[in-house]
Short mmCIF file of C-alpha atoms in Angstrom, two decimals:
data_model
loop_
_atom_site.label_atom_id
_atom_site.label_comp_id
_atom_site.label_asym_id
_atom_site.label_seq_id
_atom_site.Cartn_x
_atom_site.Cartn_y
_atom_site.Cartn_z
CA MET A 1 37.31 -43.05 33.86
CA ILE A 2 35.60 -39.87 33.81
CA ARG A 3 37.88 -36.36 33.38
CA LYS A 4 36.43 -33.89 34.75
CA GLU A 5 39.08 -31.03 33.46
CA LYS A 6 37.01 -28.13 33.87
CA ILE A 7 37.45 -26.38 30.09
CA ASN A 8 37.81 -22.24 30.47
CA TYR A 9 36.26 -21.62 26.97
CA MET A 10 32.53 -19.87 27.10
CA LEU A 11 30.27 -22.08 24.72
CA ILE A 12 31.11 -24.97 26.44
CA GLU A 13 29.83 -23.99 29.84
CA LYS A 14 26.37 -22.86 28.66
CA SER A 15 23.35 -25.17 29.05
CA PHE A 16 21.94 -26.71 26.05
CA ASP A 17 19.08 -24.75 26.50
CA ASP A 18 20.93 -21.75 25.87
CA PHE A 19 23.43 -22.88 23.60
CA LEU A 20 20.65 -23.94 21.09
CA GLY A 21 18.77 -20.88 21.68
CA GLU A 22 21.99 -18.84 20.55
CA LEU A 23 22.69 -21.45 17.52
CA ALA A 24 19.22 -20.73 16.24
CA SER A 25 19.68 -17.13 15.96
CA SER A 26 20.74 -14.71 13.33
CA ALA A 27 24.02 -14.04 14.90
CA PRO A 28 27.04 -14.94 13.46
CA VAL A 29 28.09 -17.07 16.07
CA PRO A 30 28.09 -20.61 16.84
CA GLY A 31 27.34 -22.17 13.43
CA GLY A 32 27.86 -25.57 11.57
CA GLY A 33 31.22 -25.47 12.44
CA SER A 34 30.85 -25.38 16.35
CA VAL A 35 28.25 -27.95 15.99
CA ALA A 36 30.39 -30.26 13.66
CA ALA A 37 32.97 -30.32 16.30
CA LEU A 38 29.77 -30.77 19.41
CA SER A 39 28.97 -33.91 17.32
CA ALA A 40 32.60 -35.18 17.46
CA SER A 41 32.73 -34.11 21.18
CA LEU A 42 29.16 -36.79 21.42
CA ALA A 43 30.68 -38.98 19.17
CA SER A 44 33.84 -39.32 21.35
CA ALA A 45 31.65 -39.88 24.56
CA LEU A 46 29.68 -42.24 23.37
CA THR A 47 33.04 -44.28 22.16
CA GLU A 48 34.36 -43.76 25.84
CA MET A 49 31.10 -44.78 27.49
CA VAL A 50 31.04 -48.56 25.23
CA ALA A 51 34.04 -48.66 26.34
CA ASN A 52 33.78 -47.93 30.12
CA LEU A 53 30.90 -50.29 29.80
CA THR A 54 32.86 -52.86 28.50
CA ILE A 55 35.93 -52.94 31.15
CA GLY A 56 35.54 -55.01 34.02
CA LYS A 57 33.03 -57.22 32.21
CA LYS A 58 32.53 -60.83 32.68
CA GLY A 59 34.05 -62.47 29.05
CA PHE A 60 35.80 -59.56 28.23
CA GLU A 61 38.75 -59.81 30.20
CA LYS A 62 41.13 -60.38 27.01
CA VAL A 63 39.81 -56.83 26.08
CA GLU A 64 40.45 -55.36 29.04
CA GLU A 65 43.78 -53.63 28.59
CA GLU A 66 42.39 -52.49 24.86
CA MET A 67 39.27 -50.97 26.30
CA LYS A 68 41.15 -48.89 29.10
CA LYS A 69 43.36 -47.51 26.47
CA ILE A 70 40.22 -46.76 23.90
CA SER A 71 38.65 -45.04 27.18
CA ARG A 72 41.78 -42.86 27.84
CA GLU A 73 42.14 -41.86 24.15
CA SER A 74 38.67 -41.29 23.46
CA SER A 75 38.18 -39.04 26.99
CA ASP A 76 41.53 -37.05 25.21
CA TYR A 77 39.39 -36.66 22.04
CA ARG A 78 36.46 -35.43 23.68
CA VAL A 79 37.87 -32.46 25.81
CA LYS A 80 39.74 -31.45 22.65
CA PHE A 81 36.75 -31.57 20.66
CA LEU A 82 34.57 -29.42 23.14
CA LYS A 83 37.35 -26.83 22.91
CA ASP A 84 36.93 -26.85 19.33
CA ILE A 85 33.15 -26.05 19.70
CA ASP A 86 34.51 -22.17 21.29
CA LYS A 87 37.52 -22.27 18.38
CA ASP A 88 35.82 -22.17 15.33
CA ALA A 89 33.34 -19.41 16.72
CA GLU A 90 36.52 -18.03 17.24
CA ALA A 91 37.83 -18.22 13.80
CA PHE A 92 35.04 -16.85 12.53
CA THR A 93 34.47 -13.85 14.63
CA ARG A 94 38.33 -13.19 13.28
CA VAL A 95 37.01 -13.32 10.02
CA MET A 96 34.75 -10.75 10.33
CA ASP A 97 36.92 -8.79 12.77
CA ALA A 98 39.32 -8.43 9.78
CA PHE A 99 36.59 -7.02 7.40
CA LYS A 100 36.06 -4.23 9.93
CA LEU A 101 39.89 -3.06 9.52
CA PRO A 102 40.35 0.37 8.03
CA LYS A 103 40.57 0.65 4.30
CA ASN A 104 41.24 4.79 4.26
CA THR A 105 45.10 4.27 2.29
CA GLN A 106 46.43 2.03 -0.31
CA GLU A 107 48.58 0.56 2.46
CA GLU A 108 45.55 0.17 4.81
CA ILE A 109 43.59 -1.88 1.86
CA MET A 110 46.50 -3.84 1.32
CA LYS A 111 47.36 -4.80 4.80
CA ARG A 112 43.15 -5.37 5.17
CA LYS A 113 43.21 -7.79 2.09
CA LYS A 114 46.02 -9.76 3.58
CA VAL A 115 44.74 -10.36 6.85
CA ILE A 116 41.06 -11.02 5.70
CA GLN A 117 42.77 -13.94 3.49
CA GLU A 118 45.06 -15.23 6.51
CA GLU A 119 41.79 -15.13 8.49
CA PHE A 120 39.79 -17.38 6.04
CA LYS A 121 42.47 -19.97 5.72
CA ASN A 122 42.88 -19.93 9.17
CA ALA A 123 38.93 -20.72 9.32
CA ALA A 124 39.01 -23.11 6.54
CA LEU A 125 42.09 -25.27 8.79
CA VAL A 126 40.42 -25.64 12.14
CA PRO A 127 37.54 -27.74 10.96
CA LEU A 128 39.66 -29.37 8.43
CA GLU A 129 41.68 -30.43 11.52
CA VAL A 130 38.14 -31.18 13.50
CA ALA A 131 37.44 -33.38 10.78
CA GLU A 132 40.98 -35.78 9.94
CA ASP A 133 40.66 -36.05 13.69
CA THR A 134 37.18 -37.40 14.21
CA LEU A 135 38.36 -40.02 11.09
CA LYS A 136 40.85 -41.37 13.71
CA LEU A 137 38.44 -41.40 16.68
CA MET A 138 36.12 -43.67 14.43
CA GLU A 139 39.10 -46.23 14.73
CA LEU A 140 38.52 -46.40 18.52
CA THR A 141 34.46 -46.59 17.64
CA SER A 142 35.15 -49.53 14.97
CA LYS A 143 36.99 -51.04 17.63
CA VAL A 144 34.20 -50.88 20.70
CA VAL A 145 31.47 -51.93 18.23
CA GLU A 146 33.59 -54.85 17.13
CA MET A 147 34.66 -55.83 20.46
CA GLY A 148 32.94 -54.32 22.97
CA ASN A 149 29.92 -54.90 25.18
CA LYS A 150 27.19 -55.72 23.12
CA ASN A 151 24.43 -54.58 25.14
CA ALA A 152 25.60 -51.00 24.33
CA ILE A 153 26.26 -51.68 20.77
CA SER A 154 23.10 -49.18 19.95
CA ASP A 155 25.54 -46.46 21.48
CA GLY A 156 28.29 -47.35 19.63
CA ALA A 157 26.31 -46.95 16.28
CA VAL A 158 25.43 -43.99 17.61
CA ALA A 159 28.80 -42.53 18.00
CA ALA A 160 29.52 -43.92 14.35
CA MET A 161 26.24 -41.55 13.10
CA MET A 162 27.81 -38.54 14.89
CA ALA A 163 31.30 -39.15 13.85
CA ARG A 164 30.18 -39.53 10.03
CA SER A 165 28.03 -35.83 10.65
CA ALA A 166 31.20 -34.64 12.16
CA VAL A 167 33.30 -34.82 9.65
CA LEU A 168 31.42 -34.43 6.53
CA GLY A 169 29.49 -31.19 8.60
CA ALA A 170 32.99 -30.04 9.13
CA LEU A 171 34.28 -30.34 5.77
CA TYR A 172 31.40 -28.29 4.68
CA ASN A 173 32.63 -25.38 6.42
CA VAL A 174 35.82 -25.92 5.05
CA LYS A 175 34.55 -25.72 1.68
CA ILE A 176 32.44 -22.71 2.25
CA ASN A 177 35.79 -20.71 3.44
CA LEU A 178 38.11 -21.97 0.57
CA GLN A 179 35.16 -20.05 -1.86
CA SER A 180 36.30 -16.87 -0.44
CA ILE A 181 40.58 -17.73 -0.49
CA LYS A 182 42.41 -16.60 -3.42
CA ASP A 183 45.65 -18.83 -3.00
CA GLU A 184 45.06 -22.12 -5.70
CA ASN A 185 47.92 -23.64 -4.58
CA PHE A 186 46.23 -23.61 -0.85
CA ILE A 187 42.88 -24.39 -2.18
CA ASN A 188 44.32 -27.19 -4.44
CA LYS A 189 45.83 -28.86 -1.24
CA VAL A 190 43.22 -28.44 0.93
CA LEU A 191 40.72 -30.18 -1.39
CA LYS A 192 42.95 -33.42 -1.98
CA LYS A 193 42.91 -33.61 1.43
CA VAL A 194 38.70 -33.09 1.63
CA HIS A 195 38.32 -35.49 -0.80
CA LYS A 196 40.48 -37.93 0.70
CA ILE A 197 38.76 -37.62 4.14
CA GLU A 198 34.67 -37.48 2.37
CA SER A 199 36.09 -41.11 1.23
CA ASN A 200 37.26 -42.40 3.99
CA VAL A 201 34.73 -41.34 6.36
CA ILE A 202 31.95 -43.34 4.18
CA GLU A 203 33.87 -46.64 4.07
CA GLU A 204 34.74 -46.11 7.88
CA GLU A 205 31.13 -45.73 8.79
CA LYS A 206 29.80 -48.38 6.31
CA LYS A 207 32.45 -50.99 7.88
CA ILE A 208 31.42 -49.71 11.66
CA ILE A 209 27.69 -50.11 10.69
CA SER A 210 27.83 -53.79 9.10
CA ASN A 211 29.87 -55.09 12.66
CA VAL A 212 26.93 -53.42 14.65
CA GLY A 213 24.47 -55.98 13.18
CA LEU A 214 20.84 -54.55 14.26
CA MET B 1 12.79 -15.11 16.34
CA ILE B 2 14.93 -16.66 19.75
CA ARG B 3 12.39 -18.11 21.84
CA LYS B 4 13.63 -18.63 25.63
CA GLU B 5 10.82 -21.05 26.92
CA LYS B 6 13.02 -22.22 29.89
CA ILE B 7 12.50 -26.35 29.92
CA ASN B 8 12.04 -27.24 33.71
CA TYR B 9 13.82 -30.66 32.68
CA MET B 10 17.46 -32.04 34.07
CA LEU B 11 20.16 -33.17 31.89
CA ILE B 12 18.97 -29.89 29.33
CA GLU B 13 20.12 -27.29 32.13
CA LYS B 14 23.80 -28.84 32.02
CA SER B 15 26.55 -27.56 30.64
CA PHE B 16 28.03 -29.20 27.96
CA ASP B 17 31.59 -29.78 29.77
CA ASP B 18 29.32 -32.00 32.32
CA PHE B 19 26.69 -33.31 29.93
CA LEU B 20 29.34 -35.08 28.01
CA GLY B 21 31.28 -36.30 31.03
CA GLU B 22 28.19 -38.26 32.18
CA LEU B 23 27.89 -39.26 28.75
CA ALA B 24 30.70 -40.96 28.79
CA SER B 25 30.77 -42.76 32.52
CA SER B 26 29.77 -46.31 32.58
CA ALA B 27 26.57 -44.80 34.04
CA PRO B 28 23.43 -46.02 32.20
CA VAL B 29 21.69 -42.56 31.21
CA PRO B 30 22.03 -40.59 29.34
CA GLY B 31 22.87 -42.76 26.06
CA GLY B 32 22.28 -43.33 22.63
CA GLY B 33 19.12 -42.19 22.63
CA SER B 34 19.64 -38.87 24.26
CA VAL B 35 22.26 -38.12 21.86
CA ALA B 36 20.03 -38.87 18.74
CA ALA B 37 17.43 -36.52 20.39
CA LEU B 38 19.95 -33.67 21.10
CA SER B 39 20.98 -33.85 17.60
CA ALA B 40 17.38 -33.44 16.67
CA SER B 41 17.35 -30.48 18.73
CA LEU B 42 20.69 -29.25 16.89
CA ALA B 43 19.01 -29.94 13.08
CA SER B 44 16.12 -28.07 14.40
CA ALA B 45 18.67 -25.12 15.44
CA LEU B 46 20.30 -25.11 12.47
CA THR B 47 17.62 -24.94 9.98
CA GLU B 48 16.24 -21.95 12.35
CA MET B 49 19.31 -19.95 12.26
CA VAL B 50 19.23 -20.26 8.10
CA ALA B 51 15.61 -18.97 8.17
CA ASN B 52 16.37 -16.05 10.90
CA LEU B 53 19.29 -15.07 8.50
CA THR B 54 17.05 -14.99 5.37
CA ILE B 55 14.56 -12.90 6.73
CA GLY B 56 14.73 -9.20 6.13
CA LYS B 57 17.37 -10.27 3.40
CA LYS B 58 17.10 -8.47 0.16
CA GLY B 59 16.73 -10.40 -2.89
CA PHE B 60 14.59 -12.93 -0.51
CA GLU B 61 11.47 -10.30 -0.34
CA LYS B 62 9.22 -13.70 -2.08
CA VAL B 63 10.25 -15.98 0.54
CA GLU B 64 9.75 -13.96 3.44
CA GLU B 65 6.44 -15.14 4.97
CA GLU B 66 7.77 -18.79 4.57
CA MET B 67 11.25 -18.29 6.10
CA LYS B 68 9.45 -17.01 9.32
CA LYS B 69 6.87 -19.66 8.85
CA ILE B 70 9.88 -22.30 9.00
CA SER B 71 11.67 -20.41 11.86
CA ARG B 72 8.56 -20.84 13.99
CA GLU B 73 8.34 -24.38 13.14
CA SER B 74 12.01 -25.29 13.50
CA SER B 75 12.10 -23.35 17.05
CA ASP B 76 8.87 -25.39 18.06
CA TYR B 77 10.74 -28.44 16.92
CA ARG B 78 14.62 -27.55 18.49
CA VAL B 79 12.39 -26.98 22.16
CA LYS B 80 10.36 -30.66 21.48
CA PHE B 81 13.49 -32.37 20.70
CA LEU B 82 15.27 -31.02 23.76
CA LYS B 83 12.59 -32.59 26.05
CA ASP B 84 12.97 -35.38 24.36
CA ILE B 85 16.99 -35.69 25.53
CA ASP B 86 15.40 -36.33 28.94
CA LYS B 87 12.47 -38.09 27.83
CA ASP B 88 14.68 -41.34 26.58
CA ALA B 89 16.35 -40.84 29.14
CA GLU B 90 13.64 -41.24 31.83
CA ALA B 91 12.33 -44.30 29.24
CA PHE B 92 15.42 -46.32 29.74
CA THR B 93 15.35 -45.65 33.72
CA ARG B 94 11.76 -46.72 34.17
CA VAL B 95 13.18 -50.03 31.94
CA MET B 96 15.54 -50.43 35.01
CA ASP B 97 13.47 -49.86 37.49
CA ALA B 98 10.65 -53.04 36.30
CA PHE B 99 13.78 -55.14 36.76
CA LYS B 100 13.72 -53.99 40.35
CA LEU B 101 10.54 -55.14 41.10
CA PRO B 102 9.61 -58.03 43.50
CA LYS B 103 9.73 -61.59 42.05
CA ASN B 104 8.57 -63.60 45.36
CA THR B 105 5.39 -64.49 44.80
CA GLN B 106 3.98 -65.99 41.39
CA GLU B 107 1.46 -62.53 41.24
CA GLU B 108 4.65 -60.66 41.45
CA ILE B 109 6.50 -62.59 38.88
CA MET B 110 3.80 -62.18 36.04
CA LYS B 111 3.15 -58.35 37.28
CA ARG B 112 7.09 -57.57 36.89
CA LYS B 113 7.37 -59.34 33.62
CA LYS B 114 3.99 -57.14 32.09
CA VAL B 115 5.74 -54.14 33.62
CA ILE B 116 8.73 -54.93 31.68
CA GLN B 117 7.20 -55.40 28.32
CA GLU B 118 5.71 -52.24 28.65
CA GLU B 119 8.66 -50.12 29.46
CA PHE B 120 10.71 -51.96 27.04
CA LYS B 121 7.64 -50.65 23.92
CA ASN B 122 7.89 -47.45 25.97
CA ALA B 123 11.21 -46.99 25.38
CA ALA B 124 11.00 -48.18 21.76
CA LEU B 125 8.29 -46.13 21.19
CA VAL B 126 10.50 -42.44 22.44
CA PRO B 127 12.74 -42.62 19.94
CA LEU B 128 10.59 -43.71 17.11
CA GLU B 129 8.84 -40.70 17.56
CA VAL B 130 11.73 -38.55 17.73
CA ALA B 131 12.88 -40.20 14.04
CA GLU B 132 9.75 -39.98 12.86
CA ASP B 133 9.36 -36.08 14.01
CA THR B 134 12.98 -35.47 12.55
CA LEU B 135 11.74 -36.86 9.35
CA LYS B 136 9.51 -34.07 9.18
CA LEU B 137 11.97 -31.22 10.33
CA MET B 138 14.03 -32.49 7.33
CA GLU B 139 11.52 -30.80 4.87
CA LEU B 140 12.02 -27.69 6.32
CA THR B 141 15.53 -27.86 5.88
CA SER B 142 15.42 -29.03 2.67
CA LYS B 143 13.38 -25.91 2.14
CA VAL B 144 16.10 -23.36 3.76
CA VAL B 145 18.46 -25.02 1.32
CA GLU B 146 17.07 -24.50 -1.41
CA MET B 147 15.05 -20.93 -0.86
CA GLY B 148 17.08 -19.48 1.83
CA ASN B 149 20.52 -17.34 2.33
CA LYS B 150 23.96 -19.23 0.54
CA ASN B 151 25.95 -17.48 2.74
CA ALA B 152 24.62 -20.07 5.22
CA ILE B 153 24.11 -22.98 3.11
CA SER B 154 26.99 -24.59 5.35
CA ASP B 155 25.06 -24.66 7.90
CA GLY B 156 21.66 -26.01 6.16
CA ALA B 157 23.93 -28.70 5.00
CA VAL B 158 25.29 -29.46 8.94
CA ALA B 159 21.54 -29.18 9.77
CA ALA B 160 21.04 -31.91 7.14
CA MET B 161 23.92 -33.97 8.42
CA MET B 162 22.46 -33.71 12.30
CA ALA B 163 18.91 -35.08 11.11
CA ARG B 164 20.40 -37.59 9.09
CA SER B 165 22.28 -38.62 12.16
CA ALA B 166 19.68 -38.20 14.99
CA VAL B 167 16.92 -40.19 12.63
CA LEU B 168 19.15 -43.80 12.25
CA GLY B 169 20.40 -43.06 15.74
CA ALA B 170 16.95 -42.91 17.34
CA LEU B 171 16.07 -46.11 15.17
CA TYR B 172 19.25 -48.14 16.70
CA ASN B 173 17.85 -47.34 20.12
CA VAL B 174 14.41 -48.30 18.58
CA LYS B 175 15.74 -52.06 17.51
CA ILE B 176 18.02 -52.50 20.34
CA ASN B 177 14.51 -52.35 22.47
CA LEU B 178 13.10 -54.65 20.14
CA GLN B 179 14.84 -57.27 20.88
CA SER B 180 13.69 -57.17 23.96
CA ILE B 181 9.74 -57.34 23.57
CA LYS B 182 8.06 -60.37 22.99
CA ASP B 183 5.08 -59.45 21.07
CA GLU B 184 5.34 -59.80 17.72
CA ASN B 185 2.84 -58.02 16.14
CA PHE B 186 4.09 -54.93 18.07
CA ILE B 187 7.65 -55.83 16.39
CA ASN B 188 6.27 -56.20 13.53
CA LYS B 189 4.06 -52.78 12.98
CA VAL B 190 7.25 -50.95 14.56
CA LEU B 191 10.03 -52.28 12.49
CA LYS B 192 7.74 -51.38 9.16
CA LYS B 193 8.02 -48.15 10.42
CA VAL B 194 11.46 -48.42 11.09
CA HIS B 195 12.13 -49.63 7.47
CA LYS B 196 10.17 -46.81 6.05
CA ILE B 197 12.08 -44.21 7.78
CA GLU B 198 15.21 -45.22 6.80
CA SER B 199 15.07 -45.42 3.88
CA ASN B 200 13.06 -41.92 3.38
CA VAL B 201 15.55 -40.26 5.50
CA ILE B 202 18.61 -41.41 3.13
CA GLU B 203 16.49 -40.01 0.17
CA GLU B 204 15.86 -37.46 1.90
CA GLU B 205 19.68 -36.24 2.90
CA LYS B 206 20.69 -36.85 -0.55
CA LYS B 207 18.14 -34.59 -2.40
CA ILE B 208 19.26 -31.55 0.32
CA ILE B 209 22.94 -32.24 -0.02
CA SER B 210 22.71 -32.18 -3.66
CA ASN B 211 21.28 -28.67 -3.53
CA VAL B 212 24.16 -27.72 -1.29
CA GLY B 213 26.26 -27.88 -4.18
CA LEU B 214 29.58 -27.60 -2.08
#
């Protein structure tokens, strides 16, 4: 069930050792947004693992087709979130680039302000999407914990933990970017989504954990 | 502040793309225990990053020395937890190897049982140490969130989230291994520690998040 599409981005081709070193440095990227996306990818991989450890096992014939579907879907999420590691770093880089735009004339000043605002909105929307998608992934995690191979139940539990941190971590990155946005309508619309996801993820994690029973 | 000690282990030299693919597969390792250790390393790196983004900044002269100390200490944790990714995988591999020991004579049967029990104990103690050390790391995370550069506050928040998942995720791996251990004295001693860490980590995360204020 392993899909080995090679993704042509930068950060995800690094080794952990190198990535963690760069993360720890005072360089502006990667940061918390990329870590949230990585956490979501780890949650996807663990969900996929539990599904794969259920497929073909005696006593799980009834859920075989469901587990195959979950394995495929969480594999897609895994690859998608891996790409989001770079997407978040890129969004933040674009904010910084916008600040470097020239501001010699009135026109340039107006243009620079506009681009900065656009890039902050993009930098808020990237982690918002990570949070929304991770919440959807958690429905798959919930199913493998409930119906999957009990020998891998602790892996399902860790998946739920990583997904919860991915969602809440991504939302912190949404909220910090909102602080620099002036469009009240945009802020209110996004905040409404943020609060809904926050309460949903806490409920979803509790539900999964109650099924782990360790 | 980046320390570039190259660590000569296996998993951490892989790219994310490869590691996540192996994690997702039905291969027994890596699993949730290694992910918990990785999560702890990510939390360490983000803590270090916030400290590094505070050092040398105007208005933070008073906490300069403290931040330098935190940067060094979280760097050590980052490297330590990276090694734990492999340590956990190795502990689980040793459990599986113990099951493969010969059981032809009474003596062999007894020997095999003894080794299996020893290896399960080791497989419980490795994530227990990860949980204990991550709880200590969270004291550093708490300090950078409280006293560090506010521009990096969302990175501090993500660090707290990743640390919380590392601790609780590691403890699930302790608990699932305890299920195969027969030594009641060992079980009770470990469970007592598990419950204490569980309540401490939830409290510590709440404390940090209340200081984030986003």
